[in-house]
Amino acid sequence: MNKFGKINIDPMEIKELISTANSMVANHKGLLAMDESLPTANKRFAKLEIPQTEEMRRVYRELLATTSGLGEFISGAILFDETIRQKTKDGRPIVKVLADAGIIPGIKVDTGAKEMAGHPGEKITEGLDGLRERLVEYYQMGARFAKWRAVITIGDNIPSRACMEANAHALARYAALCQETGLVPVVEPEVLMDGNHTLEQCFEVTEEVLRTVFNQLFVQGVILEGMILKPNMIVPGLKCPKQETAEKVADATVKCFLRAVPAAVPGITFLSGGQSAELATDRLNAMNQRFKSKLPWELSFSYGRALQQPALEIWRGKNANAEKAQKALYHRSKCNYAARRGEYTSEMEKEV
């Protein structure tokens, strides 16, 4: 740290961090999250009767990474530890396949959310032990950004201040370690959609979480211009009887983020968090259509299921379906690219 509390990094390295962060949200592109943990990937495979093996996960992620034209709409891809070490069937590292397509490789580095001691119903994300060494290895393997996810649950008397503070502190320490290594940190404090909470409750909790996170990022000396925020949108819980319009979600989300996210942050790449593919696109479109010219940061996407699920359901582990599955991924990426421009319409869904 220098006397101002900022991480002591060479000015050229800071310039590279800022350049990478800006590239991740440039030209109306977004991020493809393909970093599902082994249990999550296997669970999704099991639902579609796809064999839950390392080879099938490799084949599927090769399918995603080799989609023709993906780099037109996707600026970066978040990988899992297993994937960053894998190669395509013709021997090319998946990291190189992505880089050759103009897609920046990234890596998920947390080790998952675990039950938080003394706080029933709440979780703390782990993975700081040995993180510095792992980040160095990932950088050497070609990664240029990383991701760490914290989960916050809305429920009876939760989230607690302890849960918010602990997760914010971990996110900030992770982010500082990333920047020290030359990796752009994607900071993901996710207020979960699970439950019956209202849009107003989501707004209140998300604002408090974001303020807590940015306070810790400041304390740890993280360079805001060299990071990306990956948050939830302001939405009612999945079980809430009142589901809001895309315009209402857009208004609430932008209002909340203008209050809590510093203008120095280059971009906000929303997670889909259980929304359907079309709904996640429609809500992102509403934000950019209504507010794009008035905002200090780019509003983009970092979707997993909302980009992948249509392709996965078409593929189902069968080589004969691979090309059609890739077309579905290309289509969803194109729709979200349009949403970033505020130009998405439901008519685009007929183009598949």
mmCIF file of C-alpha atoms in Angstrom:
data_model
loop_
_atom_site.group_PDB
_atom_site.id
_atom_site.type_symbol
_atom_site.label_atom_id
_atom_site.label_comp_id
_atom_site.label_asym_id
_atom_site.label_seq_id
_atom_site.Cartn_x
_atom_site.Cartn_y
_atom_site.Cartn_z
ATOM 1 C CA MET A 1 0.000 0.000 0.000
ATOM 2 C CA ASN A 2 1.127 3.582 -0.557
ATOM 3 C CA LYS A 3 0.343 6.414 1.849
ATOM 4 C CA PHE A 4 -3.084 6.892 0.273
ATOM 5 C CA GLY A 5 -4.040 3.275 0.963
ATOM 6 C CA LYS A 6 -3.976 2.166 -2.686
ATOM 7 C CA ILE A 7 -2.345 -1.099 -3.729
ATOM 8 C CA ASN A 8 1.290 -0.452 -4.596
ATOM 9 C CA ILE A 9 1.354 -1.541 -8.254
ATOM 10 C CA ASP A 10 3.586 -0.385 -11.082
ATOM 11 C CA PRO A 11 1.816 2.339 -13.120
ATOM 12 C CA MET A 12 2.124 0.261 -16.301
ATOM 13 C CA GLU A 13 0.422 -2.678 -14.589
ATOM 14 C CA ILE A 14 -2.377 -0.371 -13.414
ATOM 15 C CA LYS A 15 -2.762 0.835 -17.000
ATOM 16 C CA GLU A 16 -3.044 -2.788 -18.187
ATOM 17 C CA LEU A 17 -5.684 -3.592 -15.535
ATOM 18 C CA ILE A 18 -7.762 -0.585 -16.528
ATOM 19 C CA SER A 19 -7.393 -1.430 -20.226
ATOM 20 C CA THR A 20 -8.569 -5.022 -19.646
ATOM 21 C CA ALA A 21 -11.516 -3.919 -17.492
ATOM 22 C CA ASN A 22 -12.620 -1.462 -20.178
ATOM 23 C CA SER A 23 -12.237 -4.111 -22.895
ATOM 24 C CA MET A 24 -14.533 -6.423 -20.945
ATOM 25 C CA VAL A 25 -17.425 -3.969 -21.301
ATOM 26 C CA ALA A 26 -16.526 -2.361 -24.643
ATOM 27 C CA ASN A 27 -18.417 -2.428 -27.935
ATOM 28 C CA HIS A 28 -21.729 -3.543 -26.412
ATOM 29 C CA LYS A 29 -20.328 -6.996 -25.598
ATOM 30 C CA GLY A 30 -20.744 -9.011 -22.399
ATOM 31 C CA LEU A 31 -19.381 -12.003 -20.493
ATOM 32 C CA LEU A 32 -20.235 -15.683 -20.858
ATOM 33 C CA ALA A 33 -20.219 -17.429 -17.473
ATOM 34 C CA MET A 34 -19.225 -21.058 -18.057
ATOM 35 C CA ASP A 35 -17.700 -21.587 -14.614
ATOM 36 C CA GLU A 36 -20.228 -23.916 -12.981
ATOM 37 C CA SER A 37 -18.740 -26.006 -10.180
ATOM 38 C CA LEU A 38 -18.610 -29.779 -10.654
ATOM 39 C CA PRO A 39 -21.760 -30.421 -8.544
ATOM 40 C CA THR A 40 -23.718 -27.729 -10.418
ATOM 41 C CA ALA A 41 -22.566 -28.892 -13.860
ATOM 42 C CA ASN A 42 -23.354 -32.514 -13.009
ATOM 43 C CA LYS A 43 -26.777 -31.572 -11.658
ATOM 44 C CA ARG A 44 -27.694 -29.814 -14.912
ATOM 45 C CA PHE A 45 -26.374 -32.751 -16.937
ATOM 46 C CA ALA A 46 -28.354 -35.227 -14.835
ATOM 47 C CA LYS A 47 -31.628 -33.407 -15.540
ATOM 48 C CA LEU A 48 -31.056 -33.944 -19.262
ATOM 49 C CA GLU A 49 -29.713 -37.499 -18.849
ATOM 50 C CA ILE A 50 -26.213 -36.481 -19.984
ATOM 51 C CA PRO A 51 -23.386 -38.623 -18.478
ATOM 52 C CA GLN A 52 -21.781 -36.737 -15.574
ATOM 53 C CA THR A 53 -18.147 -37.285 -16.535
ATOM 54 C CA GLU A 54 -15.114 -35.052 -16.948
ATOM 55 C CA GLU A 55 -14.996 -35.891 -20.655
ATOM 56 C CA MET A 56 -18.615 -34.861 -21.253
ATOM 57 C CA ARG A 57 -18.039 -31.594 -19.380
ATOM 58 C CA ARG A 58 -14.981 -31.021 -21.593
ATOM 59 C CA VAL A 59 -16.971 -31.759 -24.767
ATOM 60 C CA TYR A 60 -19.732 -29.374 -23.698
ATOM 61 C CA ARG A 61 -17.376 -26.549 -22.814
ATOM 62 C CA GLU A 62 -15.506 -27.070 -26.070
ATOM 63 C CA LEU A 63 -18.857 -26.705 -27.816
ATOM 64 C CA LEU A 64 -19.390 -23.363 -26.102
ATOM 65 C CA ALA A 65 -15.859 -22.045 -26.689
ATOM 66 C CA THR A 66 -15.739 -23.033 -30.380
ATOM 67 C CA THR A 67 -19.068 -21.450 -31.334
ATOM 68 C CA SER A 68 -18.434 -19.649 -34.610
ATOM 69 C CA GLY A 69 -18.733 -15.856 -34.336
ATOM 70 C CA LEU A 70 -19.107 -15.830 -30.546
ATOM 71 C CA GLY A 71 -16.498 -13.093 -30.240
ATOM 72 C CA GLU A 72 -18.835 -10.703 -32.081
ATOM 73 C CA PHE A 73 -20.942 -10.424 -28.924
ATOM 74 C CA ILE A 74 -18.880 -11.900 -26.063
ATOM 75 C CA SER A 75 -15.859 -10.039 -24.675
ATOM 76 C CA GLY A 76 -14.826 -12.525 -21.980
ATOM 77 C CA ALA A 77 -15.561 -16.021 -20.687
ATOM 78 C CA ILE A 78 -15.393 -17.129 -17.054
ATOM 79 C CA LEU A 79 -13.919 -20.626 -16.741
ATOM 80 C CA PHE A 80 -13.809 -23.223 -13.971
ATOM 81 C CA ASP A 81 -10.479 -24.671 -12.760
ATOM 82 C CA GLU A 82 -11.165 -27.933 -14.616
ATOM 83 C CA THR A 83 -11.878 -26.101 -17.896
ATOM 84 C CA ILE A 84 -8.865 -23.784 -17.913
ATOM 85 C CA ARG A 85 -6.677 -26.911 -17.878
ATOM 86 C CA GLN A 86 -8.533 -28.702 -20.685
ATOM 87 C CA LYS A 87 -7.932 -28.903 -24.424
ATOM 88 C CA THR A 88 -10.176 -29.371 -27.424
ATOM 89 C CA LYS A 89 -10.293 -32.740 -29.178
ATOM 90 C CA ASP A 90 -7.685 -31.442 -31.653
ATOM 91 C CA GLY A 91 -5.276 -30.531 -28.843
ATOM 92 C CA ARG A 92 -5.730 -26.762 -28.473
ATOM 93 C CA PRO A 93 -6.017 -25.334 -24.947
ATOM 94 C CA ILE A 94 -9.532 -23.947 -24.450
ATOM 95 C CA VAL A 95 -7.911 -20.737 -23.175
ATOM 96 C CA LYS A 96 -6.173 -20.315 -26.534
ATOM 97 C CA VAL A 97 -9.352 -21.065 -28.482
ATOM 98 C CA LEU A 98 -11.088 -18.230 -26.638
ATOM 99 C CA ALA A 99 -8.178 -15.803 -26.973
ATOM 100 C CA ASP A 100 -7.901 -16.520 -30.710
ATOM 101 C CA ALA A 101 -11.600 -15.604 -31.019
ATOM 102 C CA GLY A 102 -10.959 -12.258 -29.332
ATOM 103 C CA ILE A 103 -12.520 -13.427 -26.052
ATOM 104 C CA ILE A 104 -10.636 -12.638 -22.828
ATOM 105 C CA PRO A 105 -10.252 -15.752 -20.624
ATOM 106 C CA GLY A 106 -11.262 -15.423 -16.979
ATOM 107 C CA ILE A 107 -11.395 -17.806 -14.020
ATOM 108 C CA LYS A 108 -13.658 -18.452 -11.024
ATOM 109 C CA VAL A 109 -11.427 -18.551 -7.933
ATOM 110 C CA ASP A 110 -13.664 -18.867 -4.863
ATOM 111 C CA THR A 111 -14.207 -22.355 -3.443
ATOM 112 C CA GLY A 112 -17.896 -21.943 -2.735
ATOM 113 C CA ALA A 113 -20.313 -20.543 -0.180
ATOM 114 C CA LYS A 114 -20.375 -22.425 3.144
ATOM 115 C CA GLU A 115 -22.667 -22.192 6.168
ATOM 116 C CA MET A 116 -21.680 -19.183 8.291
ATOM 117 C CA ALA A 117 -20.909 -20.064 11.892
ATOM 118 C CA GLY A 118 -23.466 -18.664 14.324
ATOM 119 C CA HIS A 119 -25.723 -17.358 11.559
ATOM 120 C CA PRO A 120 -28.358 -19.919 10.490
ATOM 121 C CA GLY A 121 -29.545 -19.469 6.913
ATOM 122 C CA GLU A 122 -26.550 -17.363 5.893
ATOM 123 C CA LYS A 123 -23.358 -18.224 4.033
ATOM 124 C CA ILE A 124 -19.778 -17.032 3.755
ATOM 125 C CA THR A 125 -17.694 -17.616 0.624
ATOM 126 C CA GLU A 126 -14.333 -19.317 1.155
ATOM 127 C CA GLY A 127 -11.155 -19.593 -0.886
ATOM 128 C CA LEU A 128 -8.715 -16.954 0.359
ATOM 129 C CA ASP A 129 -6.182 -19.501 1.673
ATOM 130 C CA GLY A 130 -3.517 -20.014 -0.984
ATOM 131 C CA LEU A 131 -5.282 -17.628 -3.353
ATOM 132 C CA ARG A 132 -2.197 -15.542 -4.185
ATOM 133 C CA GLU A 133 -0.375 -18.599 -5.533
ATOM 134 C CA ARG A 134 -3.404 -19.808 -7.487
ATOM 135 C CA LEU A 135 -3.858 -16.386 -9.093
ATOM 136 C CA VAL A 136 -0.232 -16.370 -10.258
ATOM 137 C CA GLU A 137 -0.750 -19.801 -11.854
ATOM 138 C CA TYR A 138 -3.971 -18.723 -13.565
ATOM 139 C CA TYR A 139 -2.304 -15.596 -14.956
ATOM 140 C CA GLN A 140 0.500 -17.732 -16.365
ATOM 141 C CA MET A 141 -2.129 -19.994 -17.963
ATOM 142 C CA GLY A 142 -3.631 -17.029 -19.810
ATOM 143 C CA ALA A 143 -6.411 -15.744 -17.549
ATOM 144 C CA ARG A 144 -6.713 -11.956 -17.416
ATOM 145 C CA PHE A 145 -9.597 -11.600 -14.999
ATOM 146 C CA ALA A 146 -11.084 -13.560 -12.099
ATOM 147 C CA LYS A 147 -14.434 -13.914 -10.348
ATOM 148 C CA TRP A 148 -15.504 -14.364 -6.713
ATOM 149 C CA ARG A 149 -19.176 -14.805 -5.758
ATOM 150 C CA ALA A 150 -20.735 -13.962 -2.403
ATOM 151 C CA VAL A 151 -24.361 -14.902 -1.726
ATOM 152 C CA ILE A 152 -26.766 -12.876 0.395
ATOM 153 C CA THR A 153 -30.171 -14.288 1.336
ATOM 154 C CA ILE A 154 -33.241 -12.194 2.143
ATOM 155 C CA GLY A 155 -35.356 -13.835 4.857
ATOM 156 C CA ASP A 156 -36.641 -13.489 8.402
ATOM 157 C CA ASN A 157 -34.201 -11.097 10.136
ATOM 158 C CA ILE A 158 -31.544 -11.698 7.472
ATOM 159 C CA PRO A 159 -29.225 -10.683 5.979
ATOM 160 C CA SER A 160 -27.355 -9.807 9.157
ATOM 161 C CA ARG A 161 -24.752 -7.089 9.377
ATOM 162 C CA ALA A 162 -22.205 -9.812 10.229
ATOM 163 C CA CYS A 163 -22.913 -11.697 6.995
ATOM 164 C CA MET A 164 -22.705 -8.588 4.832
ATOM 165 C CA GLU A 165 -19.487 -7.383 6.457
ATOM 166 C CA ALA A 166 -17.764 -10.788 6.325
ATOM 167 C CA ASN A 167 -18.584 -11.334 2.658
ATOM 168 C CA ALA A 168 -17.657 -7.758 1.716
ATOM 169 C CA HIS A 169 -14.301 -8.128 3.481
ATOM 170 C CA ALA A 170 -13.570 -11.387 1.635
ATOM 171 C CA LEU A 171 -14.540 -9.843 -1.715
ATOM 172 C CA ALA A 172 -12.236 -6.888 -1.089
ATOM 173 C CA ARG A 173 -9.271 -9.053 -0.058
ATOM 174 C CA TYR A 174 -9.787 -11.220 -3.140
ATOM 175 C CA ALA A 175 -9.973 -8.121 -5.362
ATOM 176 C CA ALA A 176 -6.742 -6.689 -3.934
ATOM 177 C CA LEU A 177 -4.924 -9.995 -4.503
ATOM 178 C CA CYS A 178 -6.195 -10.095 -8.093
ATOM 179 C CA GLN A 179 -4.938 -6.617 -8.901
ATOM 180 C CA GLU A 180 -1.582 -7.370 -7.291
ATOM 181 C CA THR A 181 -1.286 -10.317 -9.715
ATOM 182 C CA GLY A 182 -2.442 -8.416 -12.807
ATOM 183 C CA LEU A 183 -5.952 -9.888 -12.953
ATOM 184 C CA VAL A 184 -9.086 -7.747 -13.153
ATOM 185 C CA PRO A 185 -11.369 -8.750 -10.256
ATOM 186 C CA VAL A 186 -15.026 -9.352 -11.068
ATOM 187 C CA VAL A 187 -16.708 -8.613 -7.738
ATOM 188 C CA GLU A 188 -19.985 -10.530 -7.390
ATOM 189 C CA PRO A 189 -22.175 -9.788 -4.346
ATOM 190 C CA GLU A 190 -25.368 -11.650 -5.260
ATOM 191 C CA VAL A 191 -28.589 -10.937 -3.387
ATOM 192 C CA LEU A 192 -30.448 -14.144 -4.187
ATOM 193 C CA MET A 193 -33.812 -14.180 -5.985
ATOM 194 C CA ASP A 194 -35.000 -17.104 -3.834
ATOM 195 C CA GLY A 195 -37.944 -16.314 -1.578
ATOM 196 C CA ASN A 196 -41.068 -14.168 -1.587
ATOM 197 C CA HIS A 197 -39.511 -10.758 -0.904
ATOM 198 C CA THR A 198 -40.730 -7.701 -2.802
ATOM 199 C CA LEU A 199 -38.824 -5.537 -5.257
ATOM 200 C CA GLU A 200 -38.659 -2.865 -2.544
ATOM 201 C CA GLN A 201 -37.012 -5.284 -0.095
ATOM 202 C CA CYS A 202 -34.485 -6.313 -2.755
ATOM 203 C CA PHE A 203 -33.697 -2.630 -3.348
ATOM 204 C CA GLU A 204 -33.092 -1.957 0.333
ATOM 205 C CA VAL A 205 -30.859 -4.985 0.889
ATOM 206 C CA THR A 206 -28.913 -4.570 -2.361
ATOM 207 C CA GLU A 207 -28.159 -0.918 -1.634
ATOM 208 C CA GLU A 208 -26.838 -1.789 1.814
ATOM 209 C CA VAL A 209 -24.773 -4.693 0.454
ATOM 210 C CA LEU A 210 -23.233 -2.529 -2.277
ATOM 211 C CA ARG A 211 -22.365 0.266 0.151
ATOM 212 C CA THR A 212 -20.730 -2.283 2.459
ATOM 213 C CA VAL A 213 -18.769 -3.870 -0.391
ATOM 214 C CA PHE A 214 -17.457 -0.577 -1.776
ATOM 215 C CA ASN A 215 -16.463 0.565 1.697
ATOM 216 C CA GLN A 216 -14.344 -2.580 2.068
ATOM 217 C CA LEU A 217 -12.898 -2.192 -1.439
ATOM 218 C CA PHE A 218 -11.803 1.322 -0.426
ATOM 219 C CA VAL A 219 -10.307 0.068 2.849
ATOM 220 C CA GLN A 220 -8.321 -2.609 0.983
ATOM 221 C CA GLY A 221 -7.051 -0.097 -1.575
ATOM 222 C CA VAL A 222 -8.670 -1.677 -4.624
ATOM 223 C CA ILE A 223 -8.396 0.414 -7.801
ATOM 224 C CA LEU A 224 -12.005 0.873 -8.879
ATOM 225 C CA GLU A 225 -11.094 1.690 -12.488
ATOM 226 C CA GLY A 226 -9.523 -1.782 -12.745
ATOM 227 C CA MET A 227 -12.459 -3.911 -11.562
ATOM 228 C CA ILE A 228 -15.894 -5.011 -12.766
ATOM 229 C CA LEU A 229 -19.027 -5.324 -10.614
ATOM 230 C CA LYS A 230 -21.270 -8.372 -11.161
ATOM 231 C CA PRO A 231 -24.464 -7.837 -9.139
ATOM 232 C CA ASN A 232 -28.098 -8.912 -9.148
ATOM 233 C CA MET A 233 -30.790 -6.769 -10.699
ATOM 234 C CA ILE A 234 -33.407 -5.259 -8.375
ATOM 235 C CA VAL A 235 -36.169 -7.836 -8.733
ATOM 236 C CA PRO A 236 -38.859 -9.403 -6.530
ATOM 237 C CA GLY A 237 -38.248 -12.902 -5.198
ATOM 238 C CA LEU A 238 -39.220 -15.803 -7.430
ATOM 239 C CA LYS A 239 -42.103 -16.652 -5.065
ATOM 240 C CA CYS A 240 -43.333 -13.071 -4.695
ATOM 241 C CA PRO A 241 -46.939 -12.845 -5.956
ATOM 242 C CA LYS A 242 -46.215 -9.457 -7.544
ATOM 243 C CA GLN A 243 -43.760 -9.774 -10.435
ATOM 244 C CA GLU A 244 -42.787 -6.391 -11.861
ATOM 245 C CA THR A 245 -42.505 -5.180 -15.457
ATOM 246 C CA ALA A 246 -39.114 -4.864 -17.156
ATOM 247 C CA GLU A 247 -39.488 -1.070 -16.971
ATOM 248 C CA LYS A 248 -40.096 -1.134 -13.207
ATOM 249 C CA VAL A 249 -37.086 -3.414 -12.705
ATOM 250 C CA ALA A 250 -34.964 -1.116 -14.879
ATOM 251 C CA ASP A 251 -35.998 1.998 -12.956
ATOM 252 C CA ALA A 252 -35.368 0.433 -9.547
ATOM 253 C CA THR A 253 -32.045 -1.121 -10.551
ATOM 254 C CA VAL A 254 -30.590 2.063 -12.017
ATOM 255 C CA LYS A 255 -31.830 4.152 -9.076
ATOM 256 C CA CYS A 256 -30.193 1.767 -6.590
ATOM 257 C CA PHE A 257 -26.893 1.608 -8.445
ATOM 258 C CA LEU A 258 -26.640 5.363 -8.931
ATOM 259 C CA ARG A 259 -26.858 5.623 -5.145
ATOM 260 C CA ALA A 260 -24.296 2.948 -4.321
ATOM 261 C CA VAL A 261 -21.813 2.320 -7.174
ATOM 262 C CA PRO A 262 -18.971 4.833 -7.712
ATOM 263 C CA ALA A 263 -18.660 6.342 -11.180
ATOM 264 C CA ALA A 264 -15.030 5.141 -11.382
ATOM 265 C CA VAL A 265 -16.165 1.547 -11.953
ATOM 266 C CA PRO A 266 -15.996 0.888 -15.731
ATOM 267 C CA GLY A 267 -18.882 -1.529 -15.950
ATOM 268 C CA ILE A 268 -21.666 -3.459 -14.280
ATOM 269 C CA THR A 269 -22.197 -6.951 -15.733
ATOM 270 C CA PHE A 270 -25.438 -8.316 -14.327
ATOM 271 C CA LEU A 271 -25.888 -11.947 -13.346
ATOM 272 C CA SER A 272 -29.078 -13.667 -14.486
ATOM 273 C CA GLY A 273 -29.676 -15.384 -11.142
ATOM 274 C CA GLY A 274 -32.488 -17.734 -12.101
ATOM 275 C CA GLN A 275 -34.305 -15.461 -14.553
ATOM 276 C CA SER A 276 -35.375 -17.015 -17.842
ATOM 277 C CA ALA A 277 -33.171 -16.279 -20.839
ATOM 278 C CA GLU A 278 -35.697 -13.922 -22.455
ATOM 279 C CA LEU A 279 -36.551 -12.115 -19.226
ATOM 280 C CA ALA A 280 -32.896 -11.420 -18.371
ATOM 281 C CA THR A 281 -32.425 -9.977 -21.866
ATOM 282 C CA ASP A 282 -35.618 -7.917 -21.746
ATOM 283 C CA ARG A 283 -34.739 -6.326 -18.399
ATOM 284 C CA LEU A 284 -31.193 -5.477 -19.492
ATOM 285 C CA ASN A 285 -32.637 -3.941 -22.654
ATOM 286 C CA ALA A 286 -35.056 -1.777 -20.657
ATOM 287 C CA MET A 287 -32.183 -0.369 -18.570
ATOM 288 C CA ASN A 288 -30.092 0.563 -21.596
ATOM 289 C CA GLN A 289 -33.069 1.846 -23.578
ATOM 290 C CA ARG A 290 -34.159 4.172 -20.770
ATOM 291 C CA PHE A 291 -30.892 5.252 -19.165
ATOM 292 C CA LYS A 292 -27.799 4.373 -21.251
ATOM 293 C CA SER A 293 -26.878 7.948 -22.197
ATOM 294 C CA LYS A 294 -27.193 9.152 -18.584
ATOM 295 C CA LEU A 295 -25.001 6.601 -16.765
ATOM 296 C CA PRO A 296 -21.334 6.754 -15.659
ATOM 297 C CA TRP A 297 -20.731 3.013 -16.209
ATOM 298 C CA GLU A 298 -21.564 0.461 -18.904
ATOM 299 C CA LEU A 299 -24.539 -1.819 -18.154
ATOM 300 C CA SER A 300 -23.718 -5.253 -19.506
ATOM 301 C CA PHE A 301 -24.309 -8.945 -18.830
ATOM 302 C CA SER A 302 -22.412 -11.866 -17.323
ATOM 303 C CA TYR A 303 -24.940 -14.623 -17.808
ATOM 304 C CA GLY A 304 -24.571 -18.344 -17.238
ATOM 305 C CA ARG A 305 -27.863 -20.174 -17.555
ATOM 306 C CA ALA A 306 -29.525 -17.279 -19.427
ATOM 307 C CA LEU A 307 -26.958 -17.758 -22.227
ATOM 308 C CA GLN A 308 -26.251 -21.485 -21.963
ATOM 309 C CA GLN A 309 -29.504 -23.224 -21.072
ATOM 310 C CA PRO A 310 -31.138 -23.175 -24.528
ATOM 311 C CA ALA A 311 -27.934 -24.628 -26.028
ATOM 312 C CA LEU A 312 -27.615 -27.274 -23.306
ATOM 313 C CA GLU A 313 -31.219 -28.408 -23.775
ATOM 314 C CA ILE A 314 -30.649 -28.787 -27.516
ATOM 315 C CA TRP A 315 -27.288 -30.566 -27.194
ATOM 316 C CA ARG A 316 -28.242 -33.175 -24.554
ATOM 317 C CA GLY A 317 -24.848 -34.837 -24.902
ATOM 318 C CA LYS A 318 -25.313 -35.765 -28.578
ATOM 319 C CA ASN A 319 -22.753 -34.764 -31.229
ATOM 320 C CA ALA A 320 -25.488 -34.598 -33.853
ATOM 321 C CA ASN A 321 -27.047 -31.677 -31.970
ATOM 322 C CA ALA A 322 -23.817 -29.694 -31.516
ATOM 323 C CA GLU A 323 -24.189 -27.293 -34.433
ATOM 324 C CA LYS A 324 -27.787 -26.466 -33.569
ATOM 325 C CA ALA A 325 -26.800 -25.913 -29.916
ATOM 326 C CA GLN A 326 -24.046 -23.516 -30.971
ATOM 327 C CA LYS A 327 -26.542 -21.574 -33.063
ATOM 328 C CA ALA A 328 -28.739 -21.211 -29.958
ATOM 329 C CA LEU A 329 -25.781 -19.834 -27.943
ATOM 330 C CA TYR A 330 -24.914 -17.458 -30.786
ATOM 331 C CA HIS A 331 -28.538 -16.292 -30.909
ATOM 332 C CA ARG A 332 -28.783 -15.610 -27.171
ATOM 333 C CA SER A 333 -25.462 -13.748 -27.245
ATOM 334 C CA LYS A 334 -26.714 -11.645 -30.172
ATOM 335 C CA CYS A 335 -29.951 -10.844 -28.300
ATOM 336 C CA ASN A 336 -28.024 -9.621 -25.263
ATOM 337 C CA TYR A 337 -25.679 -7.616 -27.472
ATOM 338 C CA ALA A 338 -28.808 -5.907 -28.832
ATOM 339 C CA ALA A 339 -30.070 -5.397 -25.250
ATOM 340 C CA ARG A 340 -26.845 -3.599 -24.415
ATOM 341 C CA ARG A 341 -27.680 -1.164 -27.202
ATOM 342 C CA GLY A 342 -31.301 -0.864 -26.066
ATOM 343 C CA GLU A 343 -32.372 -2.392 -29.382
ATOM 344 C CA TYR A 344 -33.694 -5.826 -28.365
ATOM 345 C CA THR A 345 -37.253 -6.754 -29.325
ATOM 346 C CA SER A 346 -39.279 -9.923 -28.858
ATOM 347 C CA GLU A 347 -39.277 -10.268 -32.651
ATOM 348 C CA MET A 348 -35.590 -11.236 -32.443
ATOM 349 C CA GLU A 349 -36.599 -14.463 -30.731
ATOM 350 C CA LYS A 350 -38.066 -15.675 -34.024
ATOM 351 C CA GLU A 351 -34.678 -15.522 -35.720
ATOM 352 C CA VAL A 352 -33.371 -18.782 -34.210
#
